[in-house]
XYZ file of C-alpha atoms in Angstrom:
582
model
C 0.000 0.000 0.000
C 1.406 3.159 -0.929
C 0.860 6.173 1.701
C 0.502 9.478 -0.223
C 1.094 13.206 1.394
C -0.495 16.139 1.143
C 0.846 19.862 1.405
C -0.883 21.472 4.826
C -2.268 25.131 3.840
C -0.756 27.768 5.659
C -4.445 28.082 7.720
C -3.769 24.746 9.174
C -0.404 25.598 10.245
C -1.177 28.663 12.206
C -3.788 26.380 13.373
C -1.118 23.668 15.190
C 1.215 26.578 16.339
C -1.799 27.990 18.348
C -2.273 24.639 20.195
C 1.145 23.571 20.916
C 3.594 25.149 23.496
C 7.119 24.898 24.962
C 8.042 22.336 27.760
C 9.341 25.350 29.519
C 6.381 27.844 30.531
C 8.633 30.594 30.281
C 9.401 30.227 26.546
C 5.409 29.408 25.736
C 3.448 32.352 24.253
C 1.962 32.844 27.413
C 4.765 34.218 29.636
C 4.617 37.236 26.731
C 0.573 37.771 26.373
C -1.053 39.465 29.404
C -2.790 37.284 31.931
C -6.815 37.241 32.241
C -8.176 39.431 34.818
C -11.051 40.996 34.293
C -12.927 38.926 31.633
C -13.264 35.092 31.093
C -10.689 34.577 28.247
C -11.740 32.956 24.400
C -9.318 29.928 24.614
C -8.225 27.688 27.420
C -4.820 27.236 28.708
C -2.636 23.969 29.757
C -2.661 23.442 33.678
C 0.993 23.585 34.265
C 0.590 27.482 32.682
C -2.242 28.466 34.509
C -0.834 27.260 38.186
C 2.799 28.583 37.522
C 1.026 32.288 36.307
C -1.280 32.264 39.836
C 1.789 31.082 41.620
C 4.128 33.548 40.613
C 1.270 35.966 41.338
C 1.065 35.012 44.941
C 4.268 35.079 45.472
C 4.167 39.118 45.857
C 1.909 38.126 48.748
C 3.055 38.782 52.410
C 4.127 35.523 54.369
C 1.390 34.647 56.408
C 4.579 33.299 58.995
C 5.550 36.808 59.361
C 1.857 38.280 59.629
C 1.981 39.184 63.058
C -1.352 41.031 62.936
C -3.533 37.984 62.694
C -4.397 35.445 65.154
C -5.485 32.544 63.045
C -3.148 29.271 62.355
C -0.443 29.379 60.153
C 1.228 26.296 60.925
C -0.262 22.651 60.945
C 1.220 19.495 60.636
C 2.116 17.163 57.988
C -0.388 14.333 58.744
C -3.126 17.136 59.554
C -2.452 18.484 56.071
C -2.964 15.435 53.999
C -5.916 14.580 55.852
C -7.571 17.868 54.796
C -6.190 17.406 51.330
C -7.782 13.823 50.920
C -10.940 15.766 52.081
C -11.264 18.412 50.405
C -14.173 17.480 48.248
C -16.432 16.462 50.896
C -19.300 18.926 51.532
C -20.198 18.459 55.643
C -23.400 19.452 54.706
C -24.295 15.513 53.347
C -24.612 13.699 56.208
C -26.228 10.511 54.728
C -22.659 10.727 52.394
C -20.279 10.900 54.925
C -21.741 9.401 58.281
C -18.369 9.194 59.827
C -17.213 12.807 59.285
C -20.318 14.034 60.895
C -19.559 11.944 63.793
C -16.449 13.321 64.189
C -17.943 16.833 64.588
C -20.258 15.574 67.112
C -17.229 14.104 68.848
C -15.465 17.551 68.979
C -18.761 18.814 70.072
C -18.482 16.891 73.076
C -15.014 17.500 73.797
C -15.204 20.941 73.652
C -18.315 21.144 75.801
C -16.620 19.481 78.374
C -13.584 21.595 78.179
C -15.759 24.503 78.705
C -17.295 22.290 81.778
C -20.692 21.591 80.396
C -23.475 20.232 82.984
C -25.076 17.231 81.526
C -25.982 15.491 78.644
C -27.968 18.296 77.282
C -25.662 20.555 76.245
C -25.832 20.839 72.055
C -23.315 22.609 69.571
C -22.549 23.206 66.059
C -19.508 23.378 63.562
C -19.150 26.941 61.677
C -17.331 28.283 59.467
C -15.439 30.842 61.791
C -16.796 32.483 65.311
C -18.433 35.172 62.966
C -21.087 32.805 62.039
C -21.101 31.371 65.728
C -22.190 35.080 67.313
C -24.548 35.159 64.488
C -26.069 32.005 65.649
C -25.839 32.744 69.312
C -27.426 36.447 68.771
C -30.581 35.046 66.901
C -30.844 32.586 69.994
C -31.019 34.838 72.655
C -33.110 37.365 70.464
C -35.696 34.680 69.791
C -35.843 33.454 73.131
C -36.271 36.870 74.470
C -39.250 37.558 71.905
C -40.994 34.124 73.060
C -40.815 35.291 77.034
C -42.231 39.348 76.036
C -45.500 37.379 73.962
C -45.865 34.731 76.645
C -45.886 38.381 78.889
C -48.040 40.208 76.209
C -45.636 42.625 76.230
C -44.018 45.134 72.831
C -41.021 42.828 70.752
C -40.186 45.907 68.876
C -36.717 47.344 71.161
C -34.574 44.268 71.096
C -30.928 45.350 72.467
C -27.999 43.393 73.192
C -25.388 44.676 75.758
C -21.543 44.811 75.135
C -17.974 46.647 75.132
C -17.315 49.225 73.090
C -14.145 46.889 72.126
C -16.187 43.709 70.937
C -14.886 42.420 67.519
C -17.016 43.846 64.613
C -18.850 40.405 63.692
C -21.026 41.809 66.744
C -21.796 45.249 65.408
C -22.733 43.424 62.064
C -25.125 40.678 64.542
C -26.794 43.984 65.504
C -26.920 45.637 62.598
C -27.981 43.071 60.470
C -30.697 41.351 63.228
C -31.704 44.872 64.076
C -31.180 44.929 67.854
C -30.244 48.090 69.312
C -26.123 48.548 70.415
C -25.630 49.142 74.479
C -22.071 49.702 74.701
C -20.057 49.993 77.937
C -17.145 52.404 76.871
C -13.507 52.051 77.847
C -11.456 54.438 79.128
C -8.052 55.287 79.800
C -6.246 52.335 81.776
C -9.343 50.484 81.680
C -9.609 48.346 78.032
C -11.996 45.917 79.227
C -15.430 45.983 79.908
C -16.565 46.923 83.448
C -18.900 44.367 84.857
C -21.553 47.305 87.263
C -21.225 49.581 83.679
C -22.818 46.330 82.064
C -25.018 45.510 84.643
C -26.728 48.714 85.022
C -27.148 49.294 81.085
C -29.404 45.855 81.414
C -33.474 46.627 80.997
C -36.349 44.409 80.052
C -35.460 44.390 76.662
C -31.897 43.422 76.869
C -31.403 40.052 74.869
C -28.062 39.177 76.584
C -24.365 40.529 77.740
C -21.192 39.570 75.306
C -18.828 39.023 77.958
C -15.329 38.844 75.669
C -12.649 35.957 76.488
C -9.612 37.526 74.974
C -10.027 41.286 73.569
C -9.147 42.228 70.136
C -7.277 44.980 71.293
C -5.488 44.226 73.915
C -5.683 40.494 74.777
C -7.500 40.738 77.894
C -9.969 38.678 79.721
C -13.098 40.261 80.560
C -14.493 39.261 83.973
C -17.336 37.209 83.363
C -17.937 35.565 86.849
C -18.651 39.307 88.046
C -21.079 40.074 85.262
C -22.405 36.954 86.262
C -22.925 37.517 89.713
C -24.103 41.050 89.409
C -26.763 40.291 86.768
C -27.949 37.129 88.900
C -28.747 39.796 91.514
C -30.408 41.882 89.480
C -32.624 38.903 87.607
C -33.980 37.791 90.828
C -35.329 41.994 91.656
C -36.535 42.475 88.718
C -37.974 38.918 87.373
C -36.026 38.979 84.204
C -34.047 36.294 82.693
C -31.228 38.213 80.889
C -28.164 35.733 79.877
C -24.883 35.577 79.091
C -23.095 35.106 76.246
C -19.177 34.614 76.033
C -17.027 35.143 73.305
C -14.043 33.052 73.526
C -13.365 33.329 69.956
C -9.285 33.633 70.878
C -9.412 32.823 75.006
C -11.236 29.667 74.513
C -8.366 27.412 73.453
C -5.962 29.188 75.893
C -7.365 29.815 79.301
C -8.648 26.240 80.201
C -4.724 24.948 79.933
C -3.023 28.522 81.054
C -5.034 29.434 83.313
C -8.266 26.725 84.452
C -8.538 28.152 88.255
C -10.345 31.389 86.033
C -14.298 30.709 86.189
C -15.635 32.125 82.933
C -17.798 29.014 81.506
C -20.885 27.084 82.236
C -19.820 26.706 85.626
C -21.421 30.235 85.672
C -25.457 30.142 86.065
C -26.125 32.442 83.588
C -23.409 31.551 80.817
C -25.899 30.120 78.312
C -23.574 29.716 75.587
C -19.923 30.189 74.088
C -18.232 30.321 70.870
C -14.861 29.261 70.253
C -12.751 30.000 66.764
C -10.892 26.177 65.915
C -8.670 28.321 63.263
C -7.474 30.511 66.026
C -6.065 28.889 69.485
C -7.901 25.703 68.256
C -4.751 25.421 65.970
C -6.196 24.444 62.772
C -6.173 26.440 59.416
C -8.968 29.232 58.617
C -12.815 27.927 58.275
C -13.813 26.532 61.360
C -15.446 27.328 64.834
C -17.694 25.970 67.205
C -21.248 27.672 69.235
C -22.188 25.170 72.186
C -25.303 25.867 74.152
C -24.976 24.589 77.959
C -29.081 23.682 76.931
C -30.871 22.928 73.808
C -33.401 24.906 75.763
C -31.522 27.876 74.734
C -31.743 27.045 71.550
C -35.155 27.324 69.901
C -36.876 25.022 68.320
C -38.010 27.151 65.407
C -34.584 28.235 64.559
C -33.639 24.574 63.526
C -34.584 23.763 59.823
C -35.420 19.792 59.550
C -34.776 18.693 55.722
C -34.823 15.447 53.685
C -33.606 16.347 50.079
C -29.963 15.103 50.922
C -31.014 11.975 51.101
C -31.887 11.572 54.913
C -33.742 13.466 57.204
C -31.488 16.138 59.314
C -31.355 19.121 61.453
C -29.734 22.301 59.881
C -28.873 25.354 61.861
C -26.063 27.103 60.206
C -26.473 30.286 58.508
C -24.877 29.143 54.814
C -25.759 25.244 53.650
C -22.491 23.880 52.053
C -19.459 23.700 53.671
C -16.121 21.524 53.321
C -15.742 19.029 55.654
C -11.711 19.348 55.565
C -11.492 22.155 58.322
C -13.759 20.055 60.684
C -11.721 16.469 60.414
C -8.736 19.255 61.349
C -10.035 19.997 64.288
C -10.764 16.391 65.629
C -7.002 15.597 64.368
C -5.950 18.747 66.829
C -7.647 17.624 69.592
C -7.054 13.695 69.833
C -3.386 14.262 68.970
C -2.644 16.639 71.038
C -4.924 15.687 74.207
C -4.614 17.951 77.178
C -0.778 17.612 77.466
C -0.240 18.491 74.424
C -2.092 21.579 74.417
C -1.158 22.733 78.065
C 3.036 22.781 76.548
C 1.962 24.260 73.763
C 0.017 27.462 75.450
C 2.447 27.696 77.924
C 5.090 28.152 75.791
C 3.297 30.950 73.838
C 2.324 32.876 76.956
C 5.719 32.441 78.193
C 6.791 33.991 74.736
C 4.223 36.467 75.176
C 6.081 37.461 78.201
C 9.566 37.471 76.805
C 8.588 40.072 74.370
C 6.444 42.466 76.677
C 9.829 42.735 78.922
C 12.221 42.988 76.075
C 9.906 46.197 74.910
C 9.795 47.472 77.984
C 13.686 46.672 78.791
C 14.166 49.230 75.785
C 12.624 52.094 77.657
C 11.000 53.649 74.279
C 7.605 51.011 74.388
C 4.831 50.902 77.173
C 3.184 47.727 76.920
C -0.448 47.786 77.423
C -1.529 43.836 77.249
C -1.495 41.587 80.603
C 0.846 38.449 81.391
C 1.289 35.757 83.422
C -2.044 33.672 81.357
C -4.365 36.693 82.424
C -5.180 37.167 78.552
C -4.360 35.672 75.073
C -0.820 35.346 73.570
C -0.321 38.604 72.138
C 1.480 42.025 73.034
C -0.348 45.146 72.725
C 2.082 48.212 72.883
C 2.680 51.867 72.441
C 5.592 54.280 72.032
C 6.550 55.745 75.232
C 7.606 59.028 74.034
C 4.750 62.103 73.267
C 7.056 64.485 71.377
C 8.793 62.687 68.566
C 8.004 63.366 65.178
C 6.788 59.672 64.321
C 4.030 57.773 65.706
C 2.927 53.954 65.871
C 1.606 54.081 62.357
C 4.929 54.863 60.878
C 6.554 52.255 62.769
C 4.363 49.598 61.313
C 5.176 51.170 57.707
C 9.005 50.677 58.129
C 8.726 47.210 59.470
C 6.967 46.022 56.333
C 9.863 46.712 54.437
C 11.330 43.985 56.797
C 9.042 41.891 55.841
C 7.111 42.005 59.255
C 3.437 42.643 59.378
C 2.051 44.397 62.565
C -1.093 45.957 62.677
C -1.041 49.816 63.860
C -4.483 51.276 65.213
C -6.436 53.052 67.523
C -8.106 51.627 70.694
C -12.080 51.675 70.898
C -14.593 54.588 70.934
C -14.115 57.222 73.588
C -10.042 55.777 73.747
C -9.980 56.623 70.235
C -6.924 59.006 71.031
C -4.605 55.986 72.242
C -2.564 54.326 68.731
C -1.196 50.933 69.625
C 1.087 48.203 67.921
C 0.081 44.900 68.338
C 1.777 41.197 67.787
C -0.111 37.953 67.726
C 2.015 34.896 69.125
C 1.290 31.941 67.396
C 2.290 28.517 67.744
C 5.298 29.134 65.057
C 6.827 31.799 66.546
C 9.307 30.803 68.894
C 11.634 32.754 70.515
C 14.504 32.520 68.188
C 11.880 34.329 65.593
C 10.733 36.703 68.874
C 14.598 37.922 69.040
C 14.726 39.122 65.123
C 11.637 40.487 65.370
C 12.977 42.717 68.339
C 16.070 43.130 66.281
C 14.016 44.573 63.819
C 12.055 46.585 65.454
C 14.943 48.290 66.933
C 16.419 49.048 63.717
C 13.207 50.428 62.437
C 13.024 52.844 65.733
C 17.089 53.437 65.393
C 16.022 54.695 61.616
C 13.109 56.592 62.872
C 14.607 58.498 65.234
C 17.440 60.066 62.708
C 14.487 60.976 59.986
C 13.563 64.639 60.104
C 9.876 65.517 60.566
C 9.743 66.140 56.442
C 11.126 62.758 55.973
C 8.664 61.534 57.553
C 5.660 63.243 55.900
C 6.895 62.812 52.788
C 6.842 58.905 53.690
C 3.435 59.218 54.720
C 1.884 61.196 51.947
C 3.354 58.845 49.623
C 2.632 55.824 51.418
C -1.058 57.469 51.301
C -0.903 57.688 47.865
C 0.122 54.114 46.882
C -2.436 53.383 48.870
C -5.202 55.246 47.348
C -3.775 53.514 43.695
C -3.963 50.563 45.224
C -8.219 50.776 46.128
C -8.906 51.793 42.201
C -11.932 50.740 41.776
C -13.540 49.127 37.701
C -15.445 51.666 36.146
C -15.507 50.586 32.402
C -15.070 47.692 29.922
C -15.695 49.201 26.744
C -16.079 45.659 24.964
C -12.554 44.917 24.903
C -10.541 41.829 25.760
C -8.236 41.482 28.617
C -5.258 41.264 26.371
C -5.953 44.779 25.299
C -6.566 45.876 29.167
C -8.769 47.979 28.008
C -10.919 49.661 30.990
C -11.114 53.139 32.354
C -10.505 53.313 36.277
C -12.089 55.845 38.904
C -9.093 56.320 41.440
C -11.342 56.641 44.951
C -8.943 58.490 46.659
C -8.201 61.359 49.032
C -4.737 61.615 48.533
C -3.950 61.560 51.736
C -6.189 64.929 52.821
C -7.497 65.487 55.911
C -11.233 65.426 55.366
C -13.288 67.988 57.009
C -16.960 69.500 56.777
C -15.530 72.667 54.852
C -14.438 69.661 52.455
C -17.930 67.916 52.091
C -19.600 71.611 51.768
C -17.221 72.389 49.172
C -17.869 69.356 47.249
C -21.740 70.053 47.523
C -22.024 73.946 46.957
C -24.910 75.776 48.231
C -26.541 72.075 49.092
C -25.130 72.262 52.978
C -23.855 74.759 55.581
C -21.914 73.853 58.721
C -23.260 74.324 62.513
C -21.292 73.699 65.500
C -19.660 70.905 64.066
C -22.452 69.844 62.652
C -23.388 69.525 58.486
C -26.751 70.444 58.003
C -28.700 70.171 54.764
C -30.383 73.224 53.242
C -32.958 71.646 51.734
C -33.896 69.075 54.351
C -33.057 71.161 56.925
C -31.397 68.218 59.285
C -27.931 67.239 59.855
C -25.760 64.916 57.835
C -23.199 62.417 58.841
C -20.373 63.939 56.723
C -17.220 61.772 57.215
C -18.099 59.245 54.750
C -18.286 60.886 51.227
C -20.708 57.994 50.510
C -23.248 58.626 53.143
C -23.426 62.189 51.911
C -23.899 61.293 47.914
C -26.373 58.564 49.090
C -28.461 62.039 50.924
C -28.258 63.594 48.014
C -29.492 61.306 45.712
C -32.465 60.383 48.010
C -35.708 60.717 46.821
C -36.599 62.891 49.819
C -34.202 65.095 48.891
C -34.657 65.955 45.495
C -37.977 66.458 46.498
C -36.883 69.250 49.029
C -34.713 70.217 46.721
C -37.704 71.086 43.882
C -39.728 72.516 46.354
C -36.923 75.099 47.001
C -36.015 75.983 44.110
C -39.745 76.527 43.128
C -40.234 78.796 46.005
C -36.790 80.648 44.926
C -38.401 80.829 41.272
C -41.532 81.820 42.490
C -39.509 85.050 44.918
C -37.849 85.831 41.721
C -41.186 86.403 39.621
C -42.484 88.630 42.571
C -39.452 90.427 42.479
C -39.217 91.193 38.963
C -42.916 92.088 39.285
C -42.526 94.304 41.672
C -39.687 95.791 40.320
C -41.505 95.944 36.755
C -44.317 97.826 38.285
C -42.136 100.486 39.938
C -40.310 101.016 36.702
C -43.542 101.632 34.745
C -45.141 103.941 37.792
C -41.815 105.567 38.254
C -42.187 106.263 33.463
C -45.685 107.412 34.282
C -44.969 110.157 36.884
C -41.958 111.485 34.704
């Protein structure tokens, strides 16, 4: 048999070239061409391109090993790792699927309850994705429980509120928000960054849901003293007939005080502790996407709040507020806790608070930090700290700035309302920072204030403003497409920025002419004739776009219109009498 050729046309060659590539992803076509970003792209691309583009991509990320600003795990083992790997495609949510992994949360369930000294049999809890969803679930709780008692009572539900530090994490300003309950806060003040247990107390009425009672504050790392909320507000229950609770949020404490510290009574050993939440990606030493709300009662939990469904294949409770969820983070946490046991987590907490304490006396040793966080187990494994001196020419955020270009990560902020004045620098100890890490750190952080300290005030602003300005680059937000592909890039951007200028009313007023005018500190709309919040440039544009006022708006200018044909009226008619008598 005789095999004959055929010339390939030109159209088929281009063809071939466009499907094949080099071994080497840097000498393929697509180290040259721009990567998709914005729009899904015409063609596909091999898998070894499309991981080694994302990869190299990531690698301008910061190392989460070096993040000191963030409290959740960064280090797991090997074992614990390939479990979650061979796991990853389970979804927790099918519990007639995967019988066994659903046990296991129900096993952590009931070790964790019993760490936090649960009473009896009872006691119920729940996997989350983080303690965010936990509050969420214990707010709606305590909110519905509290509506059931005012109907039994025929009394109003309409005034729900829900009492707490000014300091609380934000997932609680978004429970109230979003579950519209009204905010009581207890505010700090100056050598006082916790909340104050008779401040609580007395804030309590009959339409007070609960107290948060924090474990471990965001700001600081301290414990809140929850046996004398609980104590106080037992007195006050038994005058007044109510049956206020308390809720604790030992979203970072949870993990740490039972093995630091177990002689502190903050748990269900307390009457009126109804229920806790715990974050497993925090102190529970397992990567980001779990935590855990236990109830001492499933009295406290209502019935009605628990959604019974059969469409997985089984019949099963639900009480979570999103439906899918991986089952990786929660075979984690069972790993954590069997292989670890209470040995295992006692060394390990010890060592981080006695790391905790290494650093808050090496700052101090230095003379130029005042530390603000406890020690000796009294709070969480971090170090809250401020510069000692009043009258340099840098401050705490600058200090953060320069570290980064160490590589270090610290968060620099301001303390809570009403201690809004105070600036602190904060680091997180986490299981992989040991002290050999703890020691460059300081060495760093000595060089940074070394550096600091020979800068001139100029130098300094000039490194803020510009820092300021990357910033504001850096938040540009899409504006327009204009039907183009993402090789071409081809988009217009609106830069939301401020460029680094102090915002003021004078600066809303000016961007709104004639629309406000300012009032003892106050912005106050012409038309509406009612103050504005002005320091967020969206709240203002929302105003003015509101229906109500454009409708003030008309009405004023129709009156002005109207004033200006009675004018001219009047001012016609005294022309023409003034012609007449001349």
């Amino acid at each position: 048999m005789v095999y004959l050729s055929r010339l390939i046309s030109d159209k088929e060659t281009e063809e071939r070239d466009d499907q094949t590539f080099s071994t080497s992803v840097y000498g393929s076509r697509w180290d040259i061409e721009p990567i998709p970003k914005y729009s899904l792209p015409e063609k596909e691309m091999p898998p070894n391109v499309a991981y080694k583009l994302i990869r190299d991509d990531l690698q301008l990320d910061g190392n989460p090993v070096l993040n000191l600003a963030a409290f959740l795990t960064t280090y797991m083992e090997d074992e614990a790792e390939k479990l979650m790997t061979e796991n990853l495609s389970k979804n927790f949510i099918d519990y007639e699927e995967y019988p066994i992994t659903v046990e296991f949360q129900n096993r952590c369930v009931n070790i964790i309850a019993r760490l936090f000294n649960a009473p009896s049999d009872e006691t119920i809890g729940v996997s989350t994705v983080g303690s965010s969803e936990a509050i969420m679930l214990a707010v709606l709780a305590m909110k519905r429980l509290w509506k059931k008692r005012r109907i039994a009572e025929g009394k109003p539900t309409d005034k729900p509120n829900l009492v707490m530090a000014a300091s609380v994490q934000v997932c609680w300003e978004k429970a109230t928000r979003y579950f519209e309950i009204e905010e009581k806060f207890v505010y700090l003040s100056e050598g006082t960054y916790v909340l104050q247990p008779e401040k609580a107390v007395e804030l309590v009425d009959e339409n007070t849901i609960g107290i948060c009672v924090i474990l471990g504050s965001t700001y600081t790392g301290h414990y809140e003293d929850v046996k004398a909320v609980n104590d106080l507000l037992l007195v006050k229950n038994k005058k007044t007939g109510w049956d206020v609770p308390i809720h604790v949020d030992a979203a970072s404490g949870g993990f740490v005080a039972p093995f630091v510290n177990p002689d502190i009574v903050w748990d269900f050993r307390l009457e009126l502790v109804r229920s806790i939440n715990v974050s497993g990606h925090k102190y529970g030493l397992c990567y980001p996407g779990v935590g855990w709300a236990i109830w001492k009662s499933k009295k406290y939990l209502p019935d009605e709040l628990v959604f019974n469904i059969n469409y997985l294949g089984s019949d099963q409770a639900s009480f979570t507020l999103n439906f899918s969820k991986s089952a990786a983070n929660i075979i984690a946490q069972y790993y954590v806790l069997i292989r670890l046991g209470r040995q295992g987590f006692t060394s390990i907490m010890r060592n981080l608070m006695g790391t905790t304490d290494y650093l808050a006396t090496k700052l101090e040793s230095t003379n130029k930090f005042e530390v603000l966080s406890d020690r000796n187990g009294n709070g969480v494994p971090l170090v809250a700290f401020r510069l000692k001196a009043k009258d340099i020419h840098y401050d705490e955020f600058d200090v953060a700035h320069r570290l980064r270009e160490h590589q270090w990560i610290i968060p620099s902020y301001t303390m809570a309302p009403h201690v809004n004045h105070i600036k602190l620098l904060r680091v997180v100890i986490r299981e992989d920072f040991s002290r050999e890490r703890c020691d460059l750190f300081m060495t760093d952080l000595m060089h940074t204030i070394d550096y600091l300290d020979k800068m001139d005030k100029d130098y300094i602003h000039k490194k803020r403003s510009a820092a300021g300005e990357w910033k504001a680059l850096k938040s540009i937000s899409l504006l327009a497409f204009k039907d183009q592909s993402h090789k071409t890039n081809g988009y217009n951007f609106l830069i939301m920025a401020n460029r680094n200028k102090k915002v003021s009313i004078a600066t809303r007023i000016s961007e709104h002419p004639v629309v406000f005018r300012e009032g003892d500190e106050v912005m106050f709309c012409n038309y509406c004739d009612h103050s504005i919040e002005w320091k967020v440039k969206s709240t203002v544009d929302g105003h003015c776009n509101s229906k109500t006022h454009i409708k003030n708006n008309r009405i004023y200018e129709n009156k002005e219109q109207l004033k200006k044909r009675v004018t001219l009226s009047t001012a016609k008619i005294a022309s023409e009498s003034k012609k007449k008598k001349s």
